[in-house]
Every structure is written in structure tokens, then in C-alpha cells.
């Protein structure tokens, strides 16, 4: 059967919630999918750059228009108690549907009043199969990805190393592919994903990985 969150998205009945998980596991990407499917207005904010005054302005606007708005609030763990409290009334009355995203444990970083109004969805690091699908999609996308190139893995060890060093983080994976593209042989249309080349990039950038590979 379909999960609760998927049912809510498909039925345009998303409720206030928080996406909790490590970087690069798809929290913001899912937010973008919700934006494409919902009939509500939806805005994306970052808690670092958002003040109580910003929230109050949004609150006043939705009261005037009498329309529900979805706020996707990245790094919600950076909101202090006053900022979190400024959301409570509008969440309670469903004028604002809040989707928070955080890498920190919500039970620790969010106050009880806000937490009681949110459903927590836990995200996990991406599996190798999911990372491989991202590689395929990256090389299919000519507008935003590396679709002007083709790619090949030198061997299974190179594929395993790429996924191991990515550590379930799609951003790390895509950054490594971009570095390989930038450092390919001149006029070479094929990007060779090879373990030794990856090691050099990883050492230069400073990513942590298991030396046993």
C-alpha cells in the first residue's frame, strides 16, 4: 500500500510536517515535487535568512487573501523559540502548512508546542541503487546535468568506490561527477569514472572515506 505522505501529496492534502535526515537524501527535492503537484501557493525559505517579521508578513498576507500557503522551511533547527512560536497560530488554523527540513533531531531542536503540530518523516542516506539512478539521470539531462557527455565505469570497483565515497549524499555524488567532467581529456566526449581519478579528487577536496575503499 502507498505510504501516508505519498497519499497526502497525491490527494493534495499535505499536512504540516518535518523532513528529518542527512544531507543530500532528497528532502528539498521532495519539497519541489510537492510544489509541482499542490494547488496551494508554496514558498521556500531558509531559517538562517528568515525573521519573525518575515513570518508575520506571510501570516498577514494569508489572512487577507484567506488562502492556505505551504512554507518549506530549510534548516528549521536554526529557528529559535520566538521564531518557532510565531508559526503556531497559523499552523493550528491551517492557514500555513509548514514543511520543515532538518539534519538535526526534531525532538531536540524543536520546542514541544511546534513539535506537537508536526508529523516527523525520517529520511535515510541514499542506497547504491538510488545513487546509480541519479548518475543515469545526470547523464540524460542536457540542460542541468551532463547530458552532453556519455560515461562509463572503468570497473565494478570504480562504481563501488564512487557510491562509497558519496556516502548516500546525492550532492557529493553530483559534485564528483562534475569534477570528473571538468578534468576529462580535452575534446573527450566520454567521462571515464575510474577509482584512481576519484581518489585524487576526494583527497583534493577533503571528503572523508574508508581507505579500504
PDB file of C-alpha atoms in Angstrom:
ATOM      1  CA  UNK A   1       0.000   0.000   0.000  1.00  0.00           C
ATOM      2  CA  UNK A   2       1.049   3.598  -0.503  1.00  0.00           C
ATOM      3  CA  UNK A   3       2.673   5.455   2.350  1.00  0.00           C
ATOM      4  CA  UNK A   4       0.798   8.185   4.206  1.00  0.00           C
ATOM      5  CA  UNK A   5       2.946  11.001   2.840  1.00  0.00           C
ATOM      6  CA  UNK A   6       2.573   9.848  -0.760  1.00  0.00           C
ATOM      7  CA  UNK A   7      -1.192   9.616  -0.342  1.00  0.00           C
ATOM      8  CA  UNK A   8      -1.304  13.134   1.074  1.00  0.00           C
ATOM      9  CA  UNK A   9       0.751  14.521  -1.808  1.00  0.00           C
ATOM     10  CA  UNK A  10      -1.320  12.760  -4.470  1.00  0.00           C
ATOM     11  CA  UNK A  11      -4.585  13.888  -2.844  1.00  0.00           C
ATOM     12  CA  UNK A  12      -3.330  17.454  -2.314  1.00  0.00           C
ATOM     13  CA  UNK A  13      -3.895  17.057   1.428  1.00  0.00           C
ATOM     14  CA  UNK A  14      -0.385  17.551   2.761  1.00  0.00           C
ATOM     15  CA  UNK A  15      -0.291  18.414   6.474  1.00  0.00           C
ATOM     16  CA  UNK A  16       2.378  20.210   8.490  1.00  0.00           C
ATOM     17  CA  UNK A  17       5.415  18.022   8.938  1.00  0.00           C
ATOM     18  CA  UNK A  18       9.187  17.931   9.206  1.00  0.00           C
ATOM     19  CA  UNK A  19      11.608  16.040   6.968  1.00  0.00           C
ATOM     20  CA  UNK A  20      14.487  14.745   9.091  1.00  0.00           C
ATOM     21  CA  UNK A  21      17.578  13.165   7.589  1.00  0.00           C
ATOM     22  CA  UNK A  22      21.197  13.580   6.464  1.00  0.00           C
ATOM     23  CA  UNK A  23      22.317  15.993   3.722  1.00  0.00           C
ATOM     24  CA  UNK A  24      21.659  15.077   0.106  1.00  0.00           C
ATOM     25  CA  UNK A  25      18.989  12.438   0.770  1.00  0.00           C
ATOM     26  CA  UNK A  26      16.135  14.180  -1.069  1.00  0.00           C
ATOM     27  CA  UNK A  27      14.357  16.409   1.468  1.00  0.00           C
ATOM     28  CA  UNK A  28      14.368  19.539  -0.696  1.00  0.00           C
ATOM     29  CA  UNK A  29      13.833  17.506  -3.872  1.00  0.00           C
ATOM     30  CA  UNK A  30      10.650  16.090  -2.373  1.00  0.00           C
ATOM     31  CA  UNK A  31       9.618  19.624  -1.474  1.00  0.00           C
ATOM     32  CA  UNK A  32       9.975  20.608  -5.140  1.00  0.00           C
ATOM     33  CA  UNK A  33       7.824  17.639  -6.169  1.00  0.00           C
ATOM     34  CA  UNK A  34       5.156  18.752  -3.710  1.00  0.00           C
ATOM     35  CA  UNK A  35       5.312  22.261  -5.196  1.00  0.00           C
ATOM     36  CA  UNK A  36       4.654  20.827  -8.657  1.00  0.00           C
ATOM     37  CA  UNK A  37       1.668  18.776  -7.512  1.00  0.00           C
ATOM     38  CA  UNK A  38      -0.111  21.020  -4.997  1.00  0.00           C
ATOM     39  CA  UNK A  39      -2.867  23.517  -5.738  1.00  0.00           C
ATOM     40  CA  UNK A  40      -1.687  25.713  -2.854  1.00  0.00           C
ATOM     41  CA  UNK A  41       0.830  28.505  -3.183  1.00  0.00           C
ATOM     42  CA  UNK A  42       4.189  27.301  -1.886  1.00  0.00           C
ATOM     43  CA  UNK A  43       7.302  29.243  -0.940  1.00  0.00           C
ATOM     44  CA  UNK A  44      10.778  28.099   0.008  1.00  0.00           C
ATOM     45  CA  UNK A  45      12.590  29.773   2.892  1.00  0.00           C
ATOM     46  CA  UNK A  46      15.829  29.194   4.750  1.00  0.00           C
ATOM     47  CA  UNK A  47      15.677  29.554   8.529  1.00  0.00           C
ATOM     48  CA  UNK A  48      19.044  31.318   8.573  1.00  0.00           C
ATOM     49  CA  UNK A  49      17.658  34.183   6.476  1.00  0.00           C
ATOM     50  CA  UNK A  50      14.089  34.282   7.826  1.00  0.00           C
ATOM     51  CA  UNK A  51      12.988  36.505  10.718  1.00  0.00           C
ATOM     52  CA  UNK A  52       9.860  36.705  12.881  1.00  0.00           C
ATOM     53  CA  UNK A  53       8.896  39.767  10.841  1.00  0.00           C
ATOM     54  CA  UNK A  54       9.052  37.720   7.648  1.00  0.00           C
ATOM     55  CA  UNK A  55       6.720  35.127   9.153  1.00  0.00           C
ATOM     56  CA  UNK A  56       4.316  37.819  10.382  1.00  0.00           C
ATOM     57  CA  UNK A  57       4.161  39.373   6.917  1.00  0.00           C
ATOM     58  CA  UNK A  58       3.312  35.993   5.381  1.00  0.00           C
ATOM     59  CA  UNK A  59       0.732  35.444   8.118  1.00  0.00           C
ATOM     60  CA  UNK A  60      -0.921  38.806   7.432  1.00  0.00           C
ATOM     61  CA  UNK A  61      -0.980  38.125   3.698  1.00  0.00           C
ATOM     62  CA  UNK A  62      -2.695  34.745   4.050  1.00  0.00           C
ATOM     63  CA  UNK A  63      -5.276  36.212   6.430  1.00  0.00           C
ATOM     64  CA  UNK A  64      -6.110  38.936   3.915  1.00  0.00           C
ATOM     65  CA  UNK A  65      -6.375  36.540   0.971  1.00  0.00           C
ATOM     66  CA  UNK A  66      -7.939  33.770   3.090  1.00  0.00           C
ATOM     67  CA  UNK A  67      -5.836  31.215   1.235  1.00  0.00           C
ATOM     68  CA  UNK A  68      -3.664  28.456   2.641  1.00  0.00           C
ATOM     69  CA  UNK A  69       0.043  28.657   1.856  1.00  0.00           C
ATOM     70  CA  UNK A  70       2.723  25.967   2.163  1.00  0.00           C
ATOM     71  CA  UNK A  71       6.049  27.084   3.603  1.00  0.00           C
ATOM     72  CA  UNK A  72       9.051  24.829   3.022  1.00  0.00           C
ATOM     73  CA  UNK A  73      11.497  25.920   5.724  1.00  0.00           C
ATOM     74  CA  UNK A  74      15.007  24.574   5.255  1.00  0.00           C
ATOM     75  CA  UNK A  75      17.266  24.240   8.304  1.00  0.00           C
ATOM     76  CA  UNK A  76      14.303  24.675  10.624  1.00  0.00           C
ATOM     77  CA  UNK A  77      16.546  23.670  13.544  1.00  0.00           C
ATOM     78  CA  UNK A  78      18.088  27.151  13.323  1.00  0.00           C
ATOM     79  CA  UNK A  79      14.808  28.820  14.335  1.00  0.00           C
ATOM     80  CA  UNK A  80      14.849  29.992  17.954  1.00  0.00           C
ATOM     81  CA  UNK A  81      11.854  29.641  20.309  1.00  0.00           C
ATOM     82  CA  UNK A  82      10.347  33.019  19.369  1.00  0.00           C
ATOM     83  CA  UNK A  83      10.598  32.227  15.658  1.00  0.00           C
ATOM     84  CA  UNK A  84       9.034  28.801  16.167  1.00  0.00           C
ATOM     85  CA  UNK A  85       6.244  30.271  18.305  1.00  0.00           C
ATOM     86  CA  UNK A  86       5.413  32.789  15.555  1.00  0.00           C
ATOM     87  CA  UNK A  87       4.224  29.878  13.394  1.00  0.00           C
ATOM     88  CA  UNK A  88       1.937  28.183  15.892  1.00  0.00           C
ATOM     89  CA  UNK A  89      -1.350  30.019  15.421  1.00  0.00           C
ATOM     90  CA  UNK A  90      -1.345  29.838  11.634  1.00  0.00           C
ATOM     91  CA  UNK A  91      -0.398  26.153  11.674  1.00  0.00           C
ATOM     92  CA  UNK A  92      -3.177  25.491  14.160  1.00  0.00           C
ATOM     93  CA  UNK A  93      -5.751  27.211  11.925  1.00  0.00           C
ATOM     94  CA  UNK A  94      -4.258  25.617   8.783  1.00  0.00           C
ATOM     95  CA  UNK A  95      -3.548  28.992   7.174  1.00  0.00           C
ATOM     96  CA  UNK A  96       0.065  27.866   6.947  1.00  0.00           C
ATOM     97  CA  UNK A  97       1.116  24.307   6.149  1.00  0.00           C
ATOM     98  CA  UNK A  98       4.688  24.028   7.366  1.00  0.00           C
ATOM     99  CA  UNK A  99       7.190  21.592   5.891  1.00  0.00           C
ATOM    100  CA  UNK A 100      10.425  21.838   7.829  1.00  0.00           C
ATOM    101  CA  UNK A 101      13.674  20.237   6.724  1.00  0.00           C
ATOM    102  CA  UNK A 102      16.485  19.459   9.127  1.00  0.00           C
ATOM    103  CA  UNK A 103      19.557  17.321   9.648  1.00  0.00           C
ATOM    104  CA  UNK A 104      19.124  17.635  13.434  1.00  0.00           C
ATOM    105  CA  UNK A 105      16.856  15.513  15.633  1.00  0.00           C
ATOM    106  CA  UNK A 106      13.497  17.378  15.734  1.00  0.00           C
ATOM    107  CA  UNK A 107      12.807  16.100  19.251  1.00  0.00           C
ATOM    108  CA  UNK A 108      15.817  18.084  20.429  1.00  0.00           C
ATOM    109  CA  UNK A 109      15.879  21.156  18.190  1.00  0.00           C
ATOM    110  CA  UNK A 110      12.144  21.967  18.067  1.00  0.00           C
ATOM    111  CA  UNK A 111      10.072  23.102  21.019  1.00  0.00           C
ATOM    112  CA  UNK A 112       7.235  20.884  22.229  1.00  0.00           C
ATOM    113  CA  UNK A 113       4.461  23.243  21.120  1.00  0.00           C
ATOM    114  CA  UNK A 114       5.630  23.219  17.499  1.00  0.00           C
ATOM    115  CA  UNK A 115       6.608  19.559  17.537  1.00  0.00           C
ATOM    116  CA  UNK A 116       3.129  18.530  18.671  1.00  0.00           C
ATOM    117  CA  UNK A 117       1.712  20.044  15.471  1.00  0.00           C
ATOM    118  CA  UNK A 118       4.127  18.294  13.094  1.00  0.00           C
ATOM    119  CA  UNK A 119       4.358  14.789  11.692  1.00  0.00           C
ATOM    120  CA  UNK A 120       8.000  13.642  11.504  1.00  0.00           C
ATOM    121  CA  UNK A 121       9.195  11.827   8.379  1.00  0.00           C
ATOM    122  CA  UNK A 122      12.657  10.280   8.663  1.00  0.00           C
ATOM    123  CA  UNK A 123      14.903  10.146   5.595  1.00  0.00           C
ATOM    124  CA  UNK A 124      17.855   7.789   5.238  1.00  0.00           C
ATOM    125  CA  UNK A 125      21.061   8.042   3.166  1.00  0.00           C
ATOM    126  CA  UNK A 126      20.544   7.034  -0.444  1.00  0.00           C
ATOM    127  CA  UNK A 127      21.275   3.413  -1.313  1.00  0.00           C
ATOM    128  CA  UNK A 128      23.666   2.366  -4.092  1.00  0.00           C
ATOM    129  CA  UNK A 129      20.760   1.607  -6.422  1.00  0.00           C
ATOM    130  CA  UNK A 130      19.369   5.111  -5.903  1.00  0.00           C
ATOM    131  CA  UNK A 131      22.773   6.710  -6.446  1.00  0.00           C
ATOM    132  CA  UNK A 132      23.181   4.745  -9.672  1.00  0.00           C
ATOM    133  CA  UNK A 133      19.813   6.062 -10.876  1.00  0.00           C
ATOM    134  CA  UNK A 134      20.989   9.609 -10.133  1.00  0.00           C
ATOM    135  CA  UNK A 135      24.105   9.010 -12.247  1.00  0.00           C
ATOM    136  CA  UNK A 136      21.923   7.829 -15.131  1.00  0.00           C
ATOM    137  CA  UNK A 137      19.591  10.817 -14.793  1.00  0.00           C
ATOM    138  CA  UNK A 138      22.522  13.230 -14.628  1.00  0.00           C
ATOM    139  CA  UNK A 139      23.863  12.000 -17.970  1.00  0.00           C
ATOM    140  CA  UNK A 140      20.407  12.137 -19.556  1.00  0.00           C
ATOM    141  CA  UNK A 141      19.822  15.769 -18.601  1.00  0.00           C
ATOM    142  CA  UNK A 142      21.370  18.101 -21.176  1.00  0.00           C
ATOM    143  CA  UNK A 143      20.017  21.291 -19.598  1.00  0.00           C
ATOM    144  CA  UNK A 144      21.051  20.884 -15.965  1.00  0.00           C
ATOM    145  CA  UNK A 145      23.180  17.756 -15.970  1.00  0.00           C
ATOM    146  CA  UNK A 146      25.989  16.224 -18.003  1.00  0.00           C
ATOM    147  CA  UNK A 147      23.825  15.096 -20.890  1.00  0.00           C
ATOM    148  CA  UNK A 148      26.309  16.357 -23.462  1.00  0.00           C
ATOM    149  CA  UNK A 149      28.653  13.565 -22.373  1.00  0.00           C
ATOM    150  CA  UNK A 150      28.430   9.810 -22.106  1.00  0.00           C
ATOM    151  CA  UNK A 151      30.002   7.870 -19.254  1.00  0.00           C
ATOM    152  CA  UNK A 152      31.415   4.510 -18.382  1.00  0.00           C
ATOM    153  CA  UNK A 153      32.719   2.873 -15.228  1.00  0.00           C
ATOM    154  CA  UNK A 154      36.235   1.519 -15.575  1.00  0.00           C
ATOM    155  CA  UNK A 155      35.234  -1.499 -13.491  1.00  0.00           C
ATOM    156  CA  UNK A 156      32.922  -2.571 -10.657  1.00  0.00           C
ATOM    157  CA  UNK A 157      35.487  -1.379  -8.116  1.00  0.00           C
ATOM    158  CA  UNK A 158      35.244   2.146  -9.512  1.00  0.00           C
ATOM    159  CA  UNK A 159      31.457   2.090  -9.271  1.00  0.00           C
ATOM    160  CA  UNK A 160      31.578   0.796  -5.691  1.00  0.00           C
ATOM    161  CA  UNK A 161      34.141   3.439  -4.725  1.00  0.00           C
ATOM    162  CA  UNK A 162      32.058   6.272  -6.197  1.00  0.00           C
ATOM    163  CA  UNK A 163      28.991   5.196  -4.219  1.00  0.00           C
ATOM    164  CA  UNK A 164      31.007   4.527  -1.048  1.00  0.00           C
ATOM    165  CA  UNK A 165      32.652   7.944  -1.023  1.00  0.00           C
ATOM    166  CA  UNK A 166      29.332   9.629  -1.826  1.00  0.00           C
ATOM    167  CA  UNK A 167      28.108   8.190   1.487  1.00  0.00           C
ATOM    168  CA  UNK A 168      24.452   8.309   0.469  1.00  0.00           C
ATOM    169  CA  UNK A 169      24.637  12.042  -0.356  1.00  0.00           C
ATOM    170  CA  UNK A 170      23.432  12.995  -3.837  1.00  0.00           C
ATOM    171  CA  UNK A 171      25.196  16.386  -3.695  1.00  0.00           C
ATOM    172  CA  UNK A 172      28.572  14.753  -3.080  1.00  0.00           C
ATOM    173  CA  UNK A 173      27.890  12.312  -5.912  1.00  0.00           C
ATOM    174  CA  UNK A 174      26.996  15.058  -8.398  1.00  0.00           C
ATOM    175  CA  UNK A 175      29.973  17.189  -7.341  1.00  0.00           C
ATOM    176  CA  UNK A 176      32.327  14.277  -8.019  1.00  0.00           C
ATOM    177  CA  UNK A 177      30.817  13.731 -11.465  1.00  0.00           C
ATOM    178  CA  UNK A 178      31.184  17.433 -12.207  1.00  0.00           C
ATOM    179  CA  UNK A 179      34.855  17.374 -11.197  1.00  0.00           C
ATOM    180  CA  UNK A 180      35.431  14.382 -13.471  1.00  0.00           C
ATOM    181  CA  UNK A 181      33.757  16.257 -16.319  1.00  0.00           C
ATOM    182  CA  UNK A 182      35.914  19.338 -15.760  1.00  0.00           C
ATOM    183  CA  UNK A 183      39.104  17.267 -15.672  1.00  0.00           C
ATOM    184  CA  UNK A 184      38.371  14.983 -18.598  1.00  0.00           C
ATOM    185  CA  UNK A 185      40.760  14.720 -21.522  1.00  0.00           C
ATOM    186  CA  UNK A 186      40.357  17.631 -23.947  1.00  0.00           C
ATOM    187  CA  UNK A 187      37.686  17.008 -26.588  1.00  0.00           C
ATOM    188  CA  UNK A 188      36.827  13.733 -24.920  1.00  0.00           C
ATOM    189  CA  UNK A 189      33.090  13.132 -25.006  1.00  0.00           C
ATOM    190  CA  UNK A 190      33.207  10.108 -22.700  1.00  0.00           C
ATOM    191  CA  UNK A 191      33.718  10.558 -18.957  1.00  0.00           C
ATOM    192  CA  UNK A 192      35.628   7.596 -17.592  1.00  0.00           C
ATOM    193  CA  UNK A 193      34.651   7.007 -13.969  1.00  0.00           C
ATOM    194  CA  UNK A 194      37.787   5.423 -12.597  1.00  0.00           C
ATOM    195  CA  UNK A 195      38.813   4.771  -8.994  1.00  0.00           C
ATOM    196  CA  UNK A 196      42.258   6.394  -9.080  1.00  0.00           C
ATOM    197  CA  UNK A 197      40.893   9.597 -10.596  1.00  0.00           C
ATOM    198  CA  UNK A 198      38.180   9.671  -7.961  1.00  0.00           C
ATOM    199  CA  UNK A 199      40.743   9.215  -5.188  1.00  0.00           C
ATOM    200  CA  UNK A 200      42.709  12.234  -6.393  1.00  0.00           C
ATOM    201  CA  UNK A 201      39.570  14.388  -6.405  1.00  0.00           C
ATOM    202  CA  UNK A 202      38.494  13.137  -2.981  1.00  0.00           C
ATOM    203  CA  UNK A 203      41.921  13.824  -1.495  1.00  0.00           C
ATOM    204  CA  UNK A 204      41.977  17.310  -3.018  1.00  0.00           C
ATOM    205  CA  UNK A 205      38.510  18.234  -1.809  1.00  0.00           C
ATOM    206  CA  UNK A 206      38.868  16.576   1.562  1.00  0.00           C
ATOM    207  CA  UNK A 207      35.894  14.202   1.601  1.00  0.00           C
ATOM    208  CA  UNK A 208      36.123  11.503   4.230  1.00  0.00           C
ATOM    209  CA  UNK A 209      36.055   7.914   3.100  1.00  0.00           C
ATOM    210  CA  UNK A 210      37.087   4.456   4.180  1.00  0.00           C
ATOM    211  CA  UNK A 211      40.677   3.971   2.962  1.00  0.00           C
ATOM    212  CA  UNK A 212      39.890   0.306   2.276  1.00  0.00           C
ATOM    213  CA  UNK A 213      37.511   1.593  -0.391  1.00  0.00           C
TER     214      UNK A 213
END
